[in-house]
Coordinates of C-alpha atoms in Angstrom, one line a residue:
Chain F
X3 CA -38.0 -13.0 24.1
X4 CA -36.0 -10.3 26.0
X5 CA -35.5 -8.6 22.8
X6 CA -39.1 -7.5 22.8
X7 CA -38.8 -5.8 26.1
X8 CA -36.7 -3.1 24.5
X9 CA -39.2 -2.5 21.6
X10 CA -41.1 0.2 23.6
X11 CA -37.8 2.0 24.1
X12 CA -36.9 1.6 20.3
X13 CA -40.2 3.0 19.1
X14 CA -40.1 6.0 21.4
X15 CA -36.5 6.6 20.4
X16 CA -37.3 6.2 16.7
X17 CA -40.0 9.0 16.7
X18 CA -38.5 11.4 19.2
X19 CA -34.6 11.5 19.9
X20 CA -33.6 9.8 16.5
X21 CA -35.6 12.6 14.6
X22 CA -34.0 15.3 16.8
X23 CA -30.6 13.6 16.1
X24 CA -31.1 13.7 12.3
X25 CA -31.8 17.4 12.7
X26 CA -28.7 18.0 14.7
X27 CA -26.5 15.9 12.4
X28 CA -27.8 17.7 9.3
X29 CA -27.2 20.9 11.0
X30 CA -23.6 19.9 11.9
X31 CA -23.1 18.8 8.3
X32 CA -24.3 22.1 7.0
X33 CA -22.2 24.0 9.5
X34 CA -19.3 21.8 8.2
X35 CA -19.9 22.8 4.6
X36 CA -19.9 26.6 5.5
X37 CA -16.8 26.0 7.5
X38 CA -14.9 23.8 4.9
X39 CA -15.5 26.1 2.0
X40 CA -15.0 29.1 4.2
X41 CA -18.0 30.9 3.0
X42 CA -18.0 33.5 5.5
X43 CA -14.4 34.3 5.2
X44 CA -14.4 34.2 1.5
X45 CA -17.3 36.6 1.4
X46 CA -15.5 38.9 3.7
X47 CA -12.3 38.8 1.7
X48 CA -13.9 38.5 -1.7
X49 CA -12.2 41.6 -3.2
X50 CA -8.8 41.0 -1.6
X51 CA -6.0 40.0 -3.8
X52 CA -5.5 36.3 -4.3
X53 CA -3.4 34.8 -1.5
X54 CA -2.5 38.5 -0.6
X55 CA -0.1 38.5 -3.7
X56 CA 0.3 42.3 -4.5
X57 CA 3.0 44.6 -5.5
X58 CA 3.9 47.9 -3.7
X59 CA 4.4 51.0 -5.7
X60 CA 7.8 52.4 -5.4
X61 CA 8.1 56.1 -4.4
X62 CA 8.8 58.6 -7.1
X63 CA 7.4 59.4 -10.5
X64 CA 7.4 56.1 -12.5
X65 CA 4.2 55.9 -14.6
X66 CA 5.3 52.5 -16.2
X67 CA 6.0 51.1 -12.8
X68 CA 2.8 52.5 -11.3
X69 CA 0.7 51.1 -14.1
X70 CA 2.4 47.7 -13.8
X71 CA 1.6 47.8 -10.0
X72 CA -2.0 48.6 -10.7
X73 CA -2.3 46.0 -13.2
X74 CA -0.9 43.2 -11.2
X75 CA -2.8 44.1 -8.2
X76 CA -6.1 44.3 -10.3
X77 CA -5.3 41.0 -11.8
X78 CA -4.8 39.4 -8.4
X79 CA -7.9 40.8 -7.1
X80 CA -9.8 39.6 -10.2
X81 CA -8.4 36.1 -9.8
X82 CA -9.4 36.3 -6.1
X83 CA -13.0 37.3 -7.0
X84 CA -13.2 34.6 -9.6
X85 CA -11.8 31.8 -7.6
X86 CA -13.6 32.8 -4.3
X87 CA -16.9 33.1 -6.1
X88 CA -16.7 29.6 -7.5
X89 CA -16.1 28.3 -4.1
X90 CA -18.7 30.5 -2.2
X91 CA -21.1 29.1 -4.8
X92 CA -19.9 25.5 -4.3
X93 CA -20.1 26.1 -0.6
X94 CA -23.7 27.3 -0.7
X95 CA -24.7 24.5 -3.2
X96 CA -23.3 21.8 -0.8
X97 CA -25.3 23.4 2.1
X98 CA -28.5 23.2 0.1
X99 CA -27.7 19.7 -1.2
X100 CA -27.0 18.6 2.6
X101 CA -30.1 20.3 3.7
X102 CA -32.2 18.5 1.0
X103 CA -30.4 15.1 2.0
X104 CA -31.4 15.7 5.6
X105 CA -34.9 16.3 4.8
X106 CA -35.0 13.2 2.6
X107 CA -33.4 11.0 5.5
X108 CA -36.0 12.7 7.9
X109 CA -38.8 11.8 5.6
X110 CA -37.4 8.3 5.0
X111 CA -36.8 7.6 8.7
X112 CA -40.5 8.4 9.4
X113 CA -41.6 5.5 7.1
X114 CA -38.7 3.3 7.8
X115 CA -40.5 0.6 9.9
X116 CA -43.3 0.3 7.3
X117 CA -40.5 0.1 4.5
X118 CA -38.8 -2.7 6.4
X119 CA -42.0 -4.7 6.6
X120 CA -42.9 -4.0 3.0
X121 CA -39.3 -5.1 1.8
X122 CA -39.6 -8.4 3.8
X123 CA -43.0 -9.1 2.5
X124 CA -42.1 -8.2 -1.1
X125 CA -39.0 -10.3 -0.8
X126 CA -40.8 -13.3 0.5
X127 CA -43.5 -13.1 -2.3
X128 CA -40.9 -12.7 -5.2
X129 CA -38.4 -15.3 -3.8
X130 CA -41.0 -18.1 -3.0
X131 CA -43.6 -17.5 -5.8
X132 CA -43.5 -20.6 -8.1
X133 CA -41.7 -20.1 -11.5
Chain B
X30 CA -25.1 6.5 47.1
X31 CA -24.7 2.8 47.4
X32 CA -23.5 0.5 44.8
X33 CA -27.0 -0.7 44.2
X34 CA -28.3 2.9 43.6
X35 CA -25.4 3.5 41.2
X36 CA -26.2 0.4 39.3
X37 CA -29.8 1.3 39.0
X38 CA -28.9 4.6 37.6
X39 CA -26.6 3.0 34.9
X40 CA -29.4 0.7 33.9
X41 CA -31.9 3.5 33.7
X42 CA -29.6 5.5 31.7
X43 CA -28.2 2.8 29.2
X44 CA -30.3 -0.3 29.4
X45 CA -31.1 -0.8 25.7
X46 CA -27.4 -0.1 24.9
X47 CA -26.1 -2.7 27.3
X48 CA -28.8 -5.1 26.3
X49 CA -27.9 -4.9 22.5
X50 CA -24.2 -4.9 23.2
X51 CA -24.6 -8.2 25.1
X52 CA -26.7 -9.6 22.3
X53 CA -24.3 -8.4 19.3
X54 CA -21.1 -6.4 20.2
X55 CA -20.8 -3.1 18.2
X56 CA -17.7 -4.2 16.2
X57 CA -19.5 -7.4 14.9
X58 CA -22.6 -5.3 14.1
X59 CA -20.4 -2.9 11.9
X60 CA -19.1 -5.9 10.0
X61 CA -22.5 -7.4 9.5
X62 CA -23.9 -4.1 8.2
X63 CA -21.1 -3.8 5.7
X64 CA -21.5 -7.4 4.6
X65 CA -25.2 -7.1 4.0
X66 CA -24.6 -3.8 2.1
X67 CA -22.2 -5.5 -0.1
X68 CA -24.8 -8.4 -0.5
X69 CA -27.6 -6.1 -1.6
X70 CA -25.5 -4.1 -3.9
X71 CA -24.2 -7.2 -5.7
X72 CA -27.9 -8.4 -5.9
X73 CA -29.2 -5.3 -7.4
X74 CA -26.4 -5.1 -10.0
X75 CA -27.1 -8.8 -10.8
X76 CA -30.8 -8.2 -11.0
X77 CA -30.3 -5.4 -13.6
X78 CA -27.8 -7.4 -15.5
X79 CA -30.1 -10.4 -15.7
X80 CA -33.0 -8.4 -16.5
X81 CA -31.1 -6.6 -19.3
X82 CA -29.8 -10.0 -20.8
X83 CA -33.4 -11.4 -20.5
X84 CA -34.7 -8.6 -22.6
X85 CA -31.9 -8.8 -25.2
X86 CA -30.2 -12.2 -25.7
X87 CA -31.5 -14.7 -23.2
X88 CA -35.2 -14.5 -22.6
X89 CA -35.0 -17.6 -20.6
X90 CA -33.3 -15.7 -17.8
X91 CA -36.4 -13.6 -17.2
X92 CA -37.8 -16.2 -14.7
X93 CA -34.8 -15.5 -12.4
X94 CA -35.4 -11.8 -12.4
X95 CA -38.1 -11.9 -9.7
X96 CA -35.9 -14.3 -7.5
X97 CA -32.9 -11.9 -7.7
X98 CA -35.0 -8.9 -6.7
X99 CA -36.8 -10.8 -4.0
X100 CA -33.4 -11.7 -2.5
X101 CA -32.4 -8.1 -2.8
X102 CA -35.6 -7.0 -1.1
X103 CA -35.0 -9.4 1.8
X104 CA -31.2 -8.3 2.0
X105 CA -32.2 -4.6 1.8
X106 CA -35.0 -5.1 4.3
X107 CA -32.6 -6.8 6.7
X108 CA -29.9 -4.1 6.1
X109 CA -32.4 -1.3 6.9
X110 CA -33.7 -3.0 10.2
X111 CA -30.0 -3.8 11.2
X112 CA -29.0 -0.1 10.4
X113 CA -31.9 1.1 12.5
X114 CA -31.0 -1.1 15.6
X115 CA -27.3 -0.1 14.9
X116 CA -28.3 3.7 15.2
X117 CA -30.3 2.9 18.2
X118 CA -27.3 1.3 20.0
X119 CA -25.1 4.2 18.9
X120 CA -27.4 6.7 20.6
X121 CA -26.8 5.1 23.9
X122 CA -23.1 4.5 23.1
X123 CA -22.5 8.1 22.4
X124 CA -25.0 9.5 25.0
X125 CA -22.3 10.2 27.6
X126 CA -20.0 12.1 25.3
X127 CA -19.6 15.7 26.2
X128 CA -21.9 18.0 24.3
X129 CA -23.8 15.2 22.9
X130 CA -27.0 16.8 21.8
X131 CA -27.6 18.8 25.1
X132 CA -27.8 15.4 27.3
X133 CA -26.1 15.5 30.6
X134 CA -24.5 12.3 31.3
X135 CA -24.6 10.6 34.9
X136 CA -21.7 8.3 34.0
X137 CA -19.7 7.2 31.1
X138 CA -21.0 4.2 29.0
X139 CA -18.0 2.2 29.9
X140 CA -18.5 2.5 33.8
X141 CA -22.4 1.9 33.2
X142 CA -21.4 -1.3 31.3
X143 CA -19.1 -2.6 34.1
X144 CA -22.0 -2.0 36.6
X145 CA -24.5 -3.7 34.4
X146 CA -22.3 -6.8 34.0
X147 CA -21.1 -7.0 37.5
X148 CA -22.9 -9.4 40.0
X149 CA -23.8 -7.8 43.3
X150 CA -22.0 -10.6 45.1
X151 CA -18.5 -9.9 43.5
X152 CA -18.1 -6.3 42.8
X153 CA -14.3 -6.3 42.6
X154 CA -14.3 -9.3 40.4
X155 CA -16.8 -7.6 38.1
X156 CA -14.6 -4.6 37.8
X157 CA -11.3 -6.5 37.4
X158 CA -12.7 -8.8 34.7
X159 CA -14.1 -6.1 32.6
X160 CA -11.9 -4.9 29.7
X161 CA -11.3 -1.6 31.3
X162 CA -10.4 -3.3 34.6
X163 CA -8.0 -5.7 32.9
X164 CA -6.3 -2.7 31.2
X165 CA -6.0 -0.9 34.6
X166 CA -4.5 -3.9 36.2
X167 CA -2.0 -4.4 33.2
X168 CA -1.1 -0.6 33.6
X169 CA -0.3 -1.3 37.3
X170 CA 2.3 -3.9 36.4
X171 CA 0.9 -6.6 38.5
X172 CA 1.4 -9.9 37.2
X173 CA -1.7 -11.5 35.6
X174 CA -1.2 -14.8 37.6
X175 CA -1.1 -12.9 40.8
X176 CA -4.4 -11.2 39.9
X177 CA -6.0 -14.5 39.2
X178 CA -4.6 -16.1 42.3
X179 CA -5.9 -13.1 44.4
X180 CA -9.4 -13.3 42.9
X181 CA -9.5 -17.0 43.3
X182 CA -8.5 -17.2 46.9
X183 CA -10.2 -14.0 48.4
X184 CA -12.0 -14.3 51.7
X185 CA -13.6 -10.9 51.6
X186 CA -16.3 -9.8 49.4
X187 CA -17.5 -6.2 49.3
X188 CA -21.2 -5.8 50.4
X189 CA -23.1 -3.8 47.8
X190 CA -25.1 -2.0 50.4
X191 CA -22.0 -0.9 52.4
X192 CA -20.1 0.3 49.3
X193 CA -20.5 4.2 49.3
X194 CA -19.8 5.9 46.0
X195 CA -19.5 9.7 45.7
X196 CA -22.5 11.4 44.0
X197 CA -22.1 14.8 42.6
X198 CA -24.6 14.3 39.7
X199 CA -21.7 12.5 37.7
X200 CA -20.1 9.2 38.8
X201 CA -16.6 9.0 37.3
X202 CA -14.7 5.9 36.8
X203 CA -12.0 6.9 39.3
X204 CA -14.8 7.6 42.0
X205 CA -15.9 4.1 41.5
X206 CA -12.4 2.5 41.5
X207 CA -11.5 4.7 44.7
X208 CA -14.7 3.3 46.4
X209 CA -13.6 -0.3 45.6
X210 CA -10.1 0.5 46.8
X211 CA -11.4 1.9 50.1
X212 CA -13.8 -0.8 50.7
X213 CA -11.6 -3.9 50.0
X214 CA -8.4 -3.8 52.2
X215 CA -7.2 -7.0 50.7
X216 CA -7.3 -5.5 47.2
X217 CA -5.6 -2.2 48.4
X218 CA -2.8 -4.5 50.1
X219 CA -2.2 -6.3 46.9
X220 CA -1.8 -2.9 45.1
X221 CA 0.6 -1.7 48.0
X222 CA 2.6 -4.8 47.6
X223 CA 3.4 -3.6 44.1
X224 CA 4.1 -0.1 45.1
X225 CA 0.7 1.3 43.8
X226 CA -0.9 3.9 46.0
X227 CA -4.4 5.0 46.0
X228 CA -3.7 8.1 44.0
X229 CA -1.7 6.1 41.4
X230 CA -4.7 3.7 41.1
X231 CA -7.0 6.6 40.6
X232 CA -4.8 8.1 38.1
X233 CA -4.4 4.9 36.1
X234 CA -8.1 4.4 36.2
X235 CA -8.7 8.0 34.9
X236 CA -6.2 7.5 32.1
X237 CA -7.6 4.2 30.9
X238 CA -11.3 5.6 30.8
X239 CA -10.2 8.8 29.2
X240 CA -8.5 6.8 26.5
X241 CA -11.5 4.8 25.8
X242 CA -13.6 7.9 25.7
X243 CA -11.1 9.6 23.3
X244 CA -11.3 6.5 21.1
X245 CA -15.1 6.8 21.1
X246 CA -14.9 10.4 20.1
X247 CA -12.8 9.6 17.2
X248 CA -15.5 7.3 15.7
X249 CA -18.1 10.1 16.1
X250 CA -17.4 11.7 12.8
X251 CA -20.6 13.6 12.6
X252 CA -20.1 15.6 15.8
X253 CA -19.3 19.3 15.3
X254 CA -16.1 19.1 17.5
X255 CA -14.9 16.3 15.1
X256 CA -15.8 18.2 11.9
X257 CA -14.2 21.3 13.2
X258 CA -10.7 19.7 13.0
X259 CA -11.0 19.5 9.3
X260 CA -9.5 22.8 8.1
X261 CA -11.3 25.1 5.8
X262 CA -9.9 25.7 2.3
X263 CA -10.4 29.5 2.1
X264 CA -8.1 30.4 4.9
X265 CA -4.9 30.3 2.8
X266 CA -6.6 31.9 0.0
X267 CA -7.6 34.9 2.0
X268 CA -4.6 35.5 4.3
X269 CA -1.8 33.9 2.1
X270 CA 0.1 30.8 2.6
X271 CA 2.4 30.3 5.6
X272 CA 5.1 28.1 3.8
X273 CA 7.8 28.3 6.4
X274 CA 5.5 27.6 9.5
X275 CA 3.7 24.8 7.7
X276 CA 7.0 22.8 7.6
X277 CA 6.9 22.4 11.5

């Protein structure tokens, strides 16, 4: 019987603080995707050599050496751009997915009490209906 | 503030959380949720399987399909209801965590729970018989039998109206423990007999409660501070790998 005493607390929480909580948690998870995929950092360093692997050109006139250095550095930058781009896209996609998921949870949360009642009624009807 | 005022504040802040925890402890709630989730997952798989078989090889099985989906619907409904109640409890359970959605706590959930469960006529007993109180007394090194004997043969009981607890917006567990220590001379004597001074008792209380709060923080995986501890994958790719330093 005392359980009914907390029903008003629950209803108030369900349609106020819980909704705010869903927004906050979704925001945290979106922030995490940005942080985990290091989207900001990868964008800033998009054109940097992969893992800073690069050759230094030796002094003096050595065209072969110079071209070799330029080629290695160019390849490392291209590898960097390619791999970083993939992870930037993955990061942005995961942020969008988490955002959509958060919106879906928000919408489902709004109808949750009705869904619970519906599930119980449907369950009883299906379970106890004569064969 | 008197003990009664602080208790009222705790109840005002956390009442639904305390009520639900007394009804069904959090750990058991998690186990129940997992079990029901397994049950409805099995039922939905079974339902689809039986439905598939009834359409292909065994038409007689078709009469069981509504029964299985009925059981699934009940289990799923129960799971949703239990999940919502669990989330409701969690909201109170994590309410006192620092930076928890901008809420300013008045005391930790653990201290509030002690106050909620303590009877006004036995404040010291309520504190020492709580999980945290028990842990504190274990840390002091006082023999369990001595504590039991002390609690059983006490002559003095703290008057809740006379117990003054410092109030600066937030009541800490060590404030509460210190007030009890100051108010109950017999208890202070028991601690002195084991070489425990007031500051030691305060420090032990703080340590025990901080450990409880840290444990709780670990389970709050969705908080920004918890998520921030997972390192990003792009750092090494942009700045190079620190092989030597990573060995330490």
